[in-house]
PDB file of C-alpha atoms in Angstrom:
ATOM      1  CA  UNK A   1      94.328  81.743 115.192  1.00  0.00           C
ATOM      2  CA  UNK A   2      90.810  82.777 115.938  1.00  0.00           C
ATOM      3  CA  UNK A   3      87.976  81.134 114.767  1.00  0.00           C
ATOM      4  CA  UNK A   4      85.393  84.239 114.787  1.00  0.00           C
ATOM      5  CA  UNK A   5      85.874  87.013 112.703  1.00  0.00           C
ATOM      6  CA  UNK A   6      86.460  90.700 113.714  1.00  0.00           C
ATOM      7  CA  UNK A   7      84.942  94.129 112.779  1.00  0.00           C
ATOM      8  CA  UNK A   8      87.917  96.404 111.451  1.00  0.00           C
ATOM      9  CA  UNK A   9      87.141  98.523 115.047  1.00  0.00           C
ATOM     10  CA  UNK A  10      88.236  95.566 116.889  1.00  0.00           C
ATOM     11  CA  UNK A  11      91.611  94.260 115.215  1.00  0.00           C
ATOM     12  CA  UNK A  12      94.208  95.082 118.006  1.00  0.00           C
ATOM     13  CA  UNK A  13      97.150  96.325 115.382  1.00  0.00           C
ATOM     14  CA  UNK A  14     100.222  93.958 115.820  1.00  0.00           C
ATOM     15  CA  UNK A  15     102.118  91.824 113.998  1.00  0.00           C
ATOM     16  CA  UNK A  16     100.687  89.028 111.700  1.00  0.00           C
ATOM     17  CA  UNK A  17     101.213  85.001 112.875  1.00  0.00           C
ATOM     18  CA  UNK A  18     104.194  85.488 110.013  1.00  0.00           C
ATOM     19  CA  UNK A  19     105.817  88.362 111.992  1.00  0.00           C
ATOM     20  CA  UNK A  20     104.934  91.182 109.475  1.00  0.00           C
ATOM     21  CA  UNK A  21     102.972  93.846 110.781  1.00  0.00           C
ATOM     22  CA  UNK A  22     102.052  96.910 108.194  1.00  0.00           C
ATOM     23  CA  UNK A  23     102.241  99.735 111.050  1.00  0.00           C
ATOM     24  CA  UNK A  24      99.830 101.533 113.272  1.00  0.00           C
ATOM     25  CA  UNK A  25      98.332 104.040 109.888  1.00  0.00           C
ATOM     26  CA  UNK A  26      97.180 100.790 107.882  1.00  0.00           C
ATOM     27  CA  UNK A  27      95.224  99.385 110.791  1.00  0.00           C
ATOM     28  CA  UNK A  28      93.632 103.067 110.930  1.00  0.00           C
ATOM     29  CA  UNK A  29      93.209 103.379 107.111  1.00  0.00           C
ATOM     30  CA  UNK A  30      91.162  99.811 106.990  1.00  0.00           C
ATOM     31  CA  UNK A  31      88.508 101.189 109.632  1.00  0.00           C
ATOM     32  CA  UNK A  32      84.849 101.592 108.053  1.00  0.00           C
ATOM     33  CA  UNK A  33      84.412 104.853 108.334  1.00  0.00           C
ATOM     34  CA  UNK A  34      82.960 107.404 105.649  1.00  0.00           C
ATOM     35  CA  UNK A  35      85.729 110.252 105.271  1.00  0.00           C
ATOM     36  CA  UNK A  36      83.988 113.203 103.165  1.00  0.00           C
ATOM     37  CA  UNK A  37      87.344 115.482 102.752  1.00  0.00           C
ATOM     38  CA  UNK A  38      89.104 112.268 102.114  1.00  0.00           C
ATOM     39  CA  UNK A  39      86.480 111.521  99.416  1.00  0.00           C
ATOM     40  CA  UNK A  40      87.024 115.462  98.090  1.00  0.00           C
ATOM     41  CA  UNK A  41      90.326 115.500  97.825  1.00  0.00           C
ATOM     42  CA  UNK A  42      90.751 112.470  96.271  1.00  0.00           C
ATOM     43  CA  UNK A  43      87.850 113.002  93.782  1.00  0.00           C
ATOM     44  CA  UNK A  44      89.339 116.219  93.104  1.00  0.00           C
ATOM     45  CA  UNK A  45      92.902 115.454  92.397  1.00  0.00           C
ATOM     46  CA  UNK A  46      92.612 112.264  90.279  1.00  0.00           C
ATOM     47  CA  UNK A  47      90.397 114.459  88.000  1.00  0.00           C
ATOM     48  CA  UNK A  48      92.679 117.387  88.054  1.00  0.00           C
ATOM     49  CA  UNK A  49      95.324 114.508  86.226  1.00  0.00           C
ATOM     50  CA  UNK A  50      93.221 115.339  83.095  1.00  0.00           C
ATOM     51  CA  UNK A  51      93.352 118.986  82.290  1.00  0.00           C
ATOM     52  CA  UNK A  52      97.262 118.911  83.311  1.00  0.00           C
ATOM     53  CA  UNK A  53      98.184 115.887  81.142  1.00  0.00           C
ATOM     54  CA  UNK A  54      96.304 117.787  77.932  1.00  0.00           C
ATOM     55  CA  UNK A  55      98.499 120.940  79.136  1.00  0.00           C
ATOM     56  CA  UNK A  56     101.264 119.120  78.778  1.00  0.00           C
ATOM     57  CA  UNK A  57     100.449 116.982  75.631  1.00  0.00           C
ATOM     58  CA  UNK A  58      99.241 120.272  73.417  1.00  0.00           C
ATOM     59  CA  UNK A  59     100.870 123.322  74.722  1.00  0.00           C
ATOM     60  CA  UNK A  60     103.214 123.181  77.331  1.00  0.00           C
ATOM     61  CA  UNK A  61     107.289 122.991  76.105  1.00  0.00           C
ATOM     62  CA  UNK A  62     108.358 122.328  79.592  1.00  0.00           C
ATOM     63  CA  UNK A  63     109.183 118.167  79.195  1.00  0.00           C
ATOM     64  CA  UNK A  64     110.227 118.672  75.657  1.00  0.00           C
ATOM     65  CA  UNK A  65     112.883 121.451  76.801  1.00  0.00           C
ATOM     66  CA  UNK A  66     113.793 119.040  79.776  1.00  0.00           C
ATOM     67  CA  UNK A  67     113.987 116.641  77.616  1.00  0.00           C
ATOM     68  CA  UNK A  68     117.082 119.088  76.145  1.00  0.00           C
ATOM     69  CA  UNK A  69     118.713 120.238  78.487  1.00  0.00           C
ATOM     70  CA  UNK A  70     119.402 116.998  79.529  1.00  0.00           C
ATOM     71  CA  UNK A  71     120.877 116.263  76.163  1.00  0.00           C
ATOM     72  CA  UNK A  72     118.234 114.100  74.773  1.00  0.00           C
ATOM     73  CA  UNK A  73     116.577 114.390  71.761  1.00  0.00           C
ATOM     74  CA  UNK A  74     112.505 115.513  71.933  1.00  0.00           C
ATOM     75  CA  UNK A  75     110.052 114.691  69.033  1.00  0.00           C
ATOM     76  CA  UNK A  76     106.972 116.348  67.969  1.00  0.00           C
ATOM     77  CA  UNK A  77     103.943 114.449  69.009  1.00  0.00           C
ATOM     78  CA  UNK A  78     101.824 116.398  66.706  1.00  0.00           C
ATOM     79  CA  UNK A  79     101.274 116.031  63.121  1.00  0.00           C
ATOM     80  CA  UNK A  80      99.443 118.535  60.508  1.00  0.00           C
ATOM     81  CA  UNK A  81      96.580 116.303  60.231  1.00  0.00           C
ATOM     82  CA  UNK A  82      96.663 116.175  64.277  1.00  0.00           C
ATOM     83  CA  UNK A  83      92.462 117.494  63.572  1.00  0.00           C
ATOM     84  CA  UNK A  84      92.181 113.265  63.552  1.00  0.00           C
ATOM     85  CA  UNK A  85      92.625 113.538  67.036  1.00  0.00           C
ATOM     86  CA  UNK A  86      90.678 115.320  69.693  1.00  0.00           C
ATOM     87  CA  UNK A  87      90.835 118.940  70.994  1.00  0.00           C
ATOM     88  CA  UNK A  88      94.313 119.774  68.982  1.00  0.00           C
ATOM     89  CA  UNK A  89      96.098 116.194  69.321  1.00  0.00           C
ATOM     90  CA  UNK A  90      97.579 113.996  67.075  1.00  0.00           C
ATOM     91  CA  UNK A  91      96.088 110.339  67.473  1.00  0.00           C
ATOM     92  CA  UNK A  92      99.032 109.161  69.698  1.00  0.00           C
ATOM     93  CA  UNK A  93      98.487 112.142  72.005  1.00  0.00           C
ATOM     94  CA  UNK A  94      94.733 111.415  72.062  1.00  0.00           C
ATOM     95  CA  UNK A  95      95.736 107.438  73.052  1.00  0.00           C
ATOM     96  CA  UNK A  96      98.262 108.952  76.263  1.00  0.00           C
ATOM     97  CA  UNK A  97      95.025 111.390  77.037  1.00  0.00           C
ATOM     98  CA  UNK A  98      92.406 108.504  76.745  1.00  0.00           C
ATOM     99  CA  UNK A  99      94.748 106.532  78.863  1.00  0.00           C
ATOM    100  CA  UNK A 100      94.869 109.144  82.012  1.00  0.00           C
ATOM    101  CA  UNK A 101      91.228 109.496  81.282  1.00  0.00           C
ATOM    102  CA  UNK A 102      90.617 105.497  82.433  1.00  0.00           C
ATOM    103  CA  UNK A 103      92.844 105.510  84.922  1.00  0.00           C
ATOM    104  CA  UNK A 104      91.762 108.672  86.828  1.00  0.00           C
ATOM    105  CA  UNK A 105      87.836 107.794  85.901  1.00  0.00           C
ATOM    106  CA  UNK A 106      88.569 103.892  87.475  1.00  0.00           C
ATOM    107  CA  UNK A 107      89.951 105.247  90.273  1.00  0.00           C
ATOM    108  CA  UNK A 108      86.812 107.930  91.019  1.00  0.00           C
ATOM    109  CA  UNK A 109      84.534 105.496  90.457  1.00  0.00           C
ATOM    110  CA  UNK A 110      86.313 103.369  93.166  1.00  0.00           C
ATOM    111  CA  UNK A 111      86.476 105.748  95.692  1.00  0.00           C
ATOM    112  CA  UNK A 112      83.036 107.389  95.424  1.00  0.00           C
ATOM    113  CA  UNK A 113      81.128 103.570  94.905  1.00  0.00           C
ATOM    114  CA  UNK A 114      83.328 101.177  96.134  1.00  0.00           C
ATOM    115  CA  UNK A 115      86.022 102.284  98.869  1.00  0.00           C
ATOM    116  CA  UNK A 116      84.350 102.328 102.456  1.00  0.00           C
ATOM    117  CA  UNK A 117      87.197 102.450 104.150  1.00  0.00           C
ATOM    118  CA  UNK A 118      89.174 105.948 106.437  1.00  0.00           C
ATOM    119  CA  UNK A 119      91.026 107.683 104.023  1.00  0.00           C
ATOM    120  CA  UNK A 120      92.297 110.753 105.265  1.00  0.00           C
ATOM    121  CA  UNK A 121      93.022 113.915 103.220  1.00  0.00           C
ATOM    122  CA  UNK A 122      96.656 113.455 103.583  1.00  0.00           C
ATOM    123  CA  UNK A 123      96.519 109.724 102.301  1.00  0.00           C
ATOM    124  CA  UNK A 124      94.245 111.012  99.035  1.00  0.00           C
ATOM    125  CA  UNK A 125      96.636 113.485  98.222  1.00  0.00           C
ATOM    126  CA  UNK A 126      99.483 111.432  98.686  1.00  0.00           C
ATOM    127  CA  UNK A 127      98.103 108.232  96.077  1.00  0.00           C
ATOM    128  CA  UNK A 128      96.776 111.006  93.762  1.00  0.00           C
ATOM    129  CA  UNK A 129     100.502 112.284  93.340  1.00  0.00           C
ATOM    130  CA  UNK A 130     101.528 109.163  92.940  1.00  0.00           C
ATOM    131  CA  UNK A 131      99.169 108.325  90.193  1.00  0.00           C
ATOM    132  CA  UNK A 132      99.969 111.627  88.734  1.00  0.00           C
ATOM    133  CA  UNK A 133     103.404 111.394  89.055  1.00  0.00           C
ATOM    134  CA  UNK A 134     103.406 108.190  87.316  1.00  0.00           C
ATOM    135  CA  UNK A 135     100.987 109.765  83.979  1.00  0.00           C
ATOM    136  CA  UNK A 136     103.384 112.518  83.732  1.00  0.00           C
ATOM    137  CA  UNK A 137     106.546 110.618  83.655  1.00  0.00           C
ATOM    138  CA  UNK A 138     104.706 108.421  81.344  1.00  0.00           C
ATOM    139  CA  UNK A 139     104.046 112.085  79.269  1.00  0.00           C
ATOM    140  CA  UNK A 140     107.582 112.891  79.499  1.00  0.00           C
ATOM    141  CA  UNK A 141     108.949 109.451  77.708  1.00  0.00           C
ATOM    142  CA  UNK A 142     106.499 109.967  74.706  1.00  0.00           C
ATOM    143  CA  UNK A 143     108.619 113.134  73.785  1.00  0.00           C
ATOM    144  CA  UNK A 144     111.811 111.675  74.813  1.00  0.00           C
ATOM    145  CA  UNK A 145     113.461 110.036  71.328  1.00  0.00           C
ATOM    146  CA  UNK A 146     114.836 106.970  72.754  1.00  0.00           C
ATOM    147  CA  UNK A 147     111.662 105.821  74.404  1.00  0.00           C
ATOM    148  CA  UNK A 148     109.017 107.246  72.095  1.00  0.00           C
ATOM    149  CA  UNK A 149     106.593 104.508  70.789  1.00  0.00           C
ATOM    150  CA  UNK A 150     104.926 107.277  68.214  1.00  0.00           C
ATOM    151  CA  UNK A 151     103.356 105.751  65.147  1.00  0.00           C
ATOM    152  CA  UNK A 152     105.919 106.642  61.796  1.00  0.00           C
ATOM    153  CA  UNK A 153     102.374 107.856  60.372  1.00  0.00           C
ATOM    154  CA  UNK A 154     100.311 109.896  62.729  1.00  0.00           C
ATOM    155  CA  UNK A 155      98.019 111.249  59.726  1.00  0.00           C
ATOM    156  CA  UNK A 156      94.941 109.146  61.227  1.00  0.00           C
ATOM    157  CA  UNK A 157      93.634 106.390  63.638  1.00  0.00           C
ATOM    158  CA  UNK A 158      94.127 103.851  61.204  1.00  0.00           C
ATOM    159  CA  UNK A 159      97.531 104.700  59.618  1.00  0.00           C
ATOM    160  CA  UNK A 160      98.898 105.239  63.512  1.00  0.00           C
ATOM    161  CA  UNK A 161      97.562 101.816  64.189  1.00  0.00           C
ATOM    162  CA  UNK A 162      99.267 100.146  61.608  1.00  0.00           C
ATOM    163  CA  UNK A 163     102.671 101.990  61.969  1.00  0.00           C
ATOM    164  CA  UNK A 164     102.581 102.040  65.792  1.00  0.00           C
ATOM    165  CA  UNK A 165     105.432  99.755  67.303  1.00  0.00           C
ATOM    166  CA  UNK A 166     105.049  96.471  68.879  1.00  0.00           C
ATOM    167  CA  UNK A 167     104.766  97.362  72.034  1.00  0.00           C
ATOM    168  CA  UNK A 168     101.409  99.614  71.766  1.00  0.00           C
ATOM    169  CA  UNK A 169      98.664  97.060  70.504  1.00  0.00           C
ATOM    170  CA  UNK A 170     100.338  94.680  73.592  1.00  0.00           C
ATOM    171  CA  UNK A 171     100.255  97.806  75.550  1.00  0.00           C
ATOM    172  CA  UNK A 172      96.775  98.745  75.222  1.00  0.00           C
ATOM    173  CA  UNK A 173      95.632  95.132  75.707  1.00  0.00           C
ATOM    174  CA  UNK A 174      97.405  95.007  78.923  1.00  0.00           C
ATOM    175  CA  UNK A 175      96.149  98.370  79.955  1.00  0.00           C
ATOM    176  CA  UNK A 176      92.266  97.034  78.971  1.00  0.00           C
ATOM    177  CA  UNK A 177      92.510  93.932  80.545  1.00  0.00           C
ATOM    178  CA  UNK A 178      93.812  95.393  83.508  1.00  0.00           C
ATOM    179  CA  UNK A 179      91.641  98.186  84.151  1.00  0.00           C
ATOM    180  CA  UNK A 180      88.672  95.479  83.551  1.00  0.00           C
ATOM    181  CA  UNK A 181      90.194  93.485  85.974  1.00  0.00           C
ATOM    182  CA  UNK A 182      90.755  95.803  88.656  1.00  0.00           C
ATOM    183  CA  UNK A 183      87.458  97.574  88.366  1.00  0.00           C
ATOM    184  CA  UNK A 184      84.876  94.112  87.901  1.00  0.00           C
ATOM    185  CA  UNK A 185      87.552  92.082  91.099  1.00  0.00           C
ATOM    186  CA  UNK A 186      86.062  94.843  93.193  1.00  0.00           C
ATOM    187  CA  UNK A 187      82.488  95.387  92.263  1.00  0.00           C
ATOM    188  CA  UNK A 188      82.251  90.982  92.855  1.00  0.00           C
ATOM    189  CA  UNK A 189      83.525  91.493  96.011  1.00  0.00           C
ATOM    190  CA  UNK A 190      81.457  94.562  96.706  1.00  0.00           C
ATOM    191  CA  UNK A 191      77.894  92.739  95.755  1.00  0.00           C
ATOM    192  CA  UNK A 192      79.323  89.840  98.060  1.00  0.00           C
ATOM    193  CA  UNK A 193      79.638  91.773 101.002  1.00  0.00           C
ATOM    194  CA  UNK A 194      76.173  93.535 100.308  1.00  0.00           C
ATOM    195  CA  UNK A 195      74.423  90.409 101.309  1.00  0.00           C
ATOM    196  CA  UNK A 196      73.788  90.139 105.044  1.00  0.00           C
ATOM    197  CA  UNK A 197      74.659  86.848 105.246  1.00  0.00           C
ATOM    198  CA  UNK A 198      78.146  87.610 104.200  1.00  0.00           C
ATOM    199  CA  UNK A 199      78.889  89.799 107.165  1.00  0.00           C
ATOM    200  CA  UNK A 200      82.259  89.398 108.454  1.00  0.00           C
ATOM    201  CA  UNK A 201      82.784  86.395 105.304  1.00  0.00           C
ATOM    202  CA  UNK A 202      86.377  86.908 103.484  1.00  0.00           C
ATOM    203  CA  UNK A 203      85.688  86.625  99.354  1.00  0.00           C
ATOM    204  CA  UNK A 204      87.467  84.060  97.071  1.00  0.00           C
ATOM    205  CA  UNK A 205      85.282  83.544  94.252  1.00  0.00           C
ATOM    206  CA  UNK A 206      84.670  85.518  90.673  1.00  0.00           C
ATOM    207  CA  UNK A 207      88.152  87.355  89.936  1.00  0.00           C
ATOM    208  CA  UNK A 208      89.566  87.003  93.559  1.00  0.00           C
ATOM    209  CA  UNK A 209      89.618  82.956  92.632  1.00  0.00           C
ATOM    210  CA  UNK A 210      91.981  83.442  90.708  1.00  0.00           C
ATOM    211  CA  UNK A 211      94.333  85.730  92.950  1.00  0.00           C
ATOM    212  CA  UNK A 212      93.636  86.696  96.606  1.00  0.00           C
ATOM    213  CA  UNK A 213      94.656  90.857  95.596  1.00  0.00           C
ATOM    214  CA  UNK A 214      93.753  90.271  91.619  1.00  0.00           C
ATOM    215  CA  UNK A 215      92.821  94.024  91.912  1.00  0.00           C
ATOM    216  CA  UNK A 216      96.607  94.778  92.792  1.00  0.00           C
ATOM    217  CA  UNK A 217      97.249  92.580  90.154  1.00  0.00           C
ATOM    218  CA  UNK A 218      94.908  94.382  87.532  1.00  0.00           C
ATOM    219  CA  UNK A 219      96.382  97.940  88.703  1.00  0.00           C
ATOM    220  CA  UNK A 220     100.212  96.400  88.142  1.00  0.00           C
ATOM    221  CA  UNK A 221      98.605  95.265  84.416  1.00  0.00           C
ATOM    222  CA  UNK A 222      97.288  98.548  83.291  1.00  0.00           C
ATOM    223  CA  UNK A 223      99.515 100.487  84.442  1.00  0.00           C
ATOM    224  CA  UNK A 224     102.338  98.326  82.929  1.00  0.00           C
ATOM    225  CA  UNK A 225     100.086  98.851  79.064  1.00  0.00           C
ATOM    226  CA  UNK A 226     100.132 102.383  79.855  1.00  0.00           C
ATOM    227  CA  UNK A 227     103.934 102.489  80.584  1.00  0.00           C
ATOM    228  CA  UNK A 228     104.589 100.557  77.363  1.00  0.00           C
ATOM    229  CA  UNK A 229     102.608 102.506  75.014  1.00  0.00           C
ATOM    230  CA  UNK A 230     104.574 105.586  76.078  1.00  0.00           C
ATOM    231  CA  UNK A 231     107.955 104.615  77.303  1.00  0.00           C
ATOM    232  CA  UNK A 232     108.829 101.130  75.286  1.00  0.00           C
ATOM    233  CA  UNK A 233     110.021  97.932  76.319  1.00  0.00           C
ATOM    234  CA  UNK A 234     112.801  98.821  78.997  1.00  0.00           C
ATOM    235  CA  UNK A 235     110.366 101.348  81.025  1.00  0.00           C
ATOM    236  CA  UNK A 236     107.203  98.393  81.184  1.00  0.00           C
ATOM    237  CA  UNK A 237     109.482  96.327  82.447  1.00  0.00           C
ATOM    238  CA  UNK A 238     110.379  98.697  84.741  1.00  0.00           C
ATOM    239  CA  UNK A 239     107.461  99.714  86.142  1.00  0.00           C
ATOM    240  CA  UNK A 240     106.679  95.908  85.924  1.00  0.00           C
ATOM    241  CA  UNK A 241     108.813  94.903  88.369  1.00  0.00           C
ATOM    242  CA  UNK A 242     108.606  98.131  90.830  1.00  0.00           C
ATOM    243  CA  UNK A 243     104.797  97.375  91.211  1.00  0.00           C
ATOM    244  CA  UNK A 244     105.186  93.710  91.369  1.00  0.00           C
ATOM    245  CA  UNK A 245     107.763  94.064  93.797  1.00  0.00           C
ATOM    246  CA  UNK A 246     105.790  97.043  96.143  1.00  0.00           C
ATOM    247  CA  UNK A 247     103.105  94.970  95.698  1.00  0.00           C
ATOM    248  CA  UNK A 248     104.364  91.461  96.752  1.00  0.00           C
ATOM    249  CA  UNK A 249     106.755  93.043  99.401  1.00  0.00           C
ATOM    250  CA  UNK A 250     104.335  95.490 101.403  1.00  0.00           C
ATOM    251  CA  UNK A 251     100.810  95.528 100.078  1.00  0.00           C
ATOM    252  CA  UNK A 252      99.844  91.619  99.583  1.00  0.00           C
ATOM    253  CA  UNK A 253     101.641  90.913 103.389  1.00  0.00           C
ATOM    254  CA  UNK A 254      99.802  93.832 104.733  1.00  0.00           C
ATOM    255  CA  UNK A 255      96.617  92.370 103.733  1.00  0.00           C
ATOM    256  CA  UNK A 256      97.463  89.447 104.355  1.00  0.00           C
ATOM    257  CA  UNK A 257      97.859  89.831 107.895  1.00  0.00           C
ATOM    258  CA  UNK A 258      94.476  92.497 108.115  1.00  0.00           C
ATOM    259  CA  UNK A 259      92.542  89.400 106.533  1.00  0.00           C
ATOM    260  CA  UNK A 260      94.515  87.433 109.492  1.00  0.00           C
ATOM    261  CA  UNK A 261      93.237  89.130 112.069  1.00  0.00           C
ATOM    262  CA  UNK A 262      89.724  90.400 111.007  1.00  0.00           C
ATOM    263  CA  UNK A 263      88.994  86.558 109.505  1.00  0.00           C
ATOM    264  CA  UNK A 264      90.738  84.091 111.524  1.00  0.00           C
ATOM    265  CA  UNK A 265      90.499  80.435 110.425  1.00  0.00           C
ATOM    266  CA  UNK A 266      88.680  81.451 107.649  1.00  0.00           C
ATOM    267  CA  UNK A 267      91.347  83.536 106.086  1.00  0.00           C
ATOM    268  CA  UNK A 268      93.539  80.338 106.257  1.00  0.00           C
ATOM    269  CA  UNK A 269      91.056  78.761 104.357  1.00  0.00           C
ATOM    270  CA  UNK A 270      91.153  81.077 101.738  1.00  0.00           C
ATOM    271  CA  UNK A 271      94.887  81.011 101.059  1.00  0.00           C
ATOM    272  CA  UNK A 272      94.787  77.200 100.870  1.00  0.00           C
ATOM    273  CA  UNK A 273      91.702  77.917  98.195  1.00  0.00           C
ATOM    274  CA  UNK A 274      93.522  80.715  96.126  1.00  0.00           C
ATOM    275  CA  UNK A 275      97.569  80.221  96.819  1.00  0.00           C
ATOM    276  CA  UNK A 276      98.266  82.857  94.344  1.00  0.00           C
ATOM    277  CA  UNK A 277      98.545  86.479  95.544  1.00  0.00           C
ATOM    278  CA  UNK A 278      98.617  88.869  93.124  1.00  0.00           C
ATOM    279  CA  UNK A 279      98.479  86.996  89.425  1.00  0.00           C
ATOM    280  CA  UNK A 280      97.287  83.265  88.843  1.00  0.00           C
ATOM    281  CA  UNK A 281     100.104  81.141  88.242  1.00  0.00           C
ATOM    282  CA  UNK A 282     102.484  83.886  88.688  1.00  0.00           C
ATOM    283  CA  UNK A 283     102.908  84.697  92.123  1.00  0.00           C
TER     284      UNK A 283
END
């Protein structure tokens, strides 16, 4: 293994020492290279999430009548005190709403301050519809009877709060710690690398201590809260172990053996430092 580090331009794609190698499109995507339409696209799909999740929270029937045809049961999300809410929704709808809301304005705030990296146009629009995808299905299961988690009292704030099930208040905390965790893992890193005489240095301290990709692992977090507070029990776990999987099976490996290349000895370092990848004492 190399002892001095590499610019992203010079990492010959290939294989890691551990015989994984991501493919030829992740070497390209970690190139520093500002990507304006990239940028765009992205910017302006992740925002688009909103207006089309309130669409389908306040007026559209389409979920609810997919919902039936499929012979399950839909409920009303809305209430006649739904006023408690914002813009026409009932204080559970306003909570799914608020939730697309963090996610999409995390992930903006990411790409337009953080990300440096070549993202094409086709790779925004492809991890915007995922994102999206993943909100609306979340949408869908908040109509759906069997995995509703609407509060028995959605007259106010408080009242929802109080009759909300279990897995909401653990829900939300997930989805808050997570989101903090993802979005404060990368600014660390970011002021790190701003200092010239952490050119070409991999980071381990602050969040990524604790977890070489914490910010994977913050992302898996949140968006496990959010799948709770819609879907229940059986869909977080779910989505739990689909992102912990995807994430321990292709993304951690594929940075892994980026850092590899681009850090040498130093990267080996690192993992003996912080052994967990994605969560501290988890994995």
């Amino acid at each position: 293994m190399s002892d001095q580090p590499k610019r992203p331009e010079e990492i010959q794609a290939g294989p890691s020492s551990s015989g994984y190698d991501p493919g030829q499109w992740y070497w390209e995507s970690r190139k520093k290279r500002s990507n304006p339409m990239g940028t765009a696209v992205f910017s302006i799909l992740r925002l688009a999430d909103l207006p089309l999740q309130y669409y389908l929270l306040r007026y559209s029937s389409f979920l609810p009548d997919l919902i039936r045809r499929i012979g399950g049961t839909a409920i009303p999300l809305s209430s006649p005190l739904s006023a408690t809410g914002i813009a026409g929704l009932s204080p559970y709808q306003t909570l799914i709403l608020g939730l697309a809301a963090g996610s999409s304005a995390k992930q903006i705030y990411w790409k337009l301050m953080i990300n440096d990296t070549n993202m094409t146009s086709g790779s925004s629009t492809a991890i915007c519809a995922y994102n999206t995808l993943l909100n609306t299905l979340n949408t869908g299961l908040a109509f759906w009877a069997v995995t509703s988690q609407a509060p028995a009292d959605q007259g106010s704030f408080l009242s929802s709060l109080t009759t909300a099930p279990a897995a909401v208040p653990v829900g939300l905390t997930l989805y808050t710690v997570g989101i903090f965790v993802e979005w404060y893992s990368e600014i660390q890193r970011k002021r790190f690398k701003s200092h010239p005489e952490n050119k070409d240095k991999p980071y381990s301290d602050g969040l990524f201590g604790l977890a070489r990709s914490i910010n994977y692992g913050g992302y898996t977090l949140w968006r496990v809260g959010y799948s709770l507070i819609c879907g229940g029990w059986t869909w977080g776990a779910l989505v739990a172990v689909w992102l912990a999987g995807d994430f321990c099976a292709r993304a951690i490996p594929s940075m892994d053996a980026y850092c590899e290349k681009r850090y040498g000895s130093q990267w080996a370092e690192v993992k003996k430092k912080v052994p967990y990848g994605l969560l501290p004492w988890i994995y």
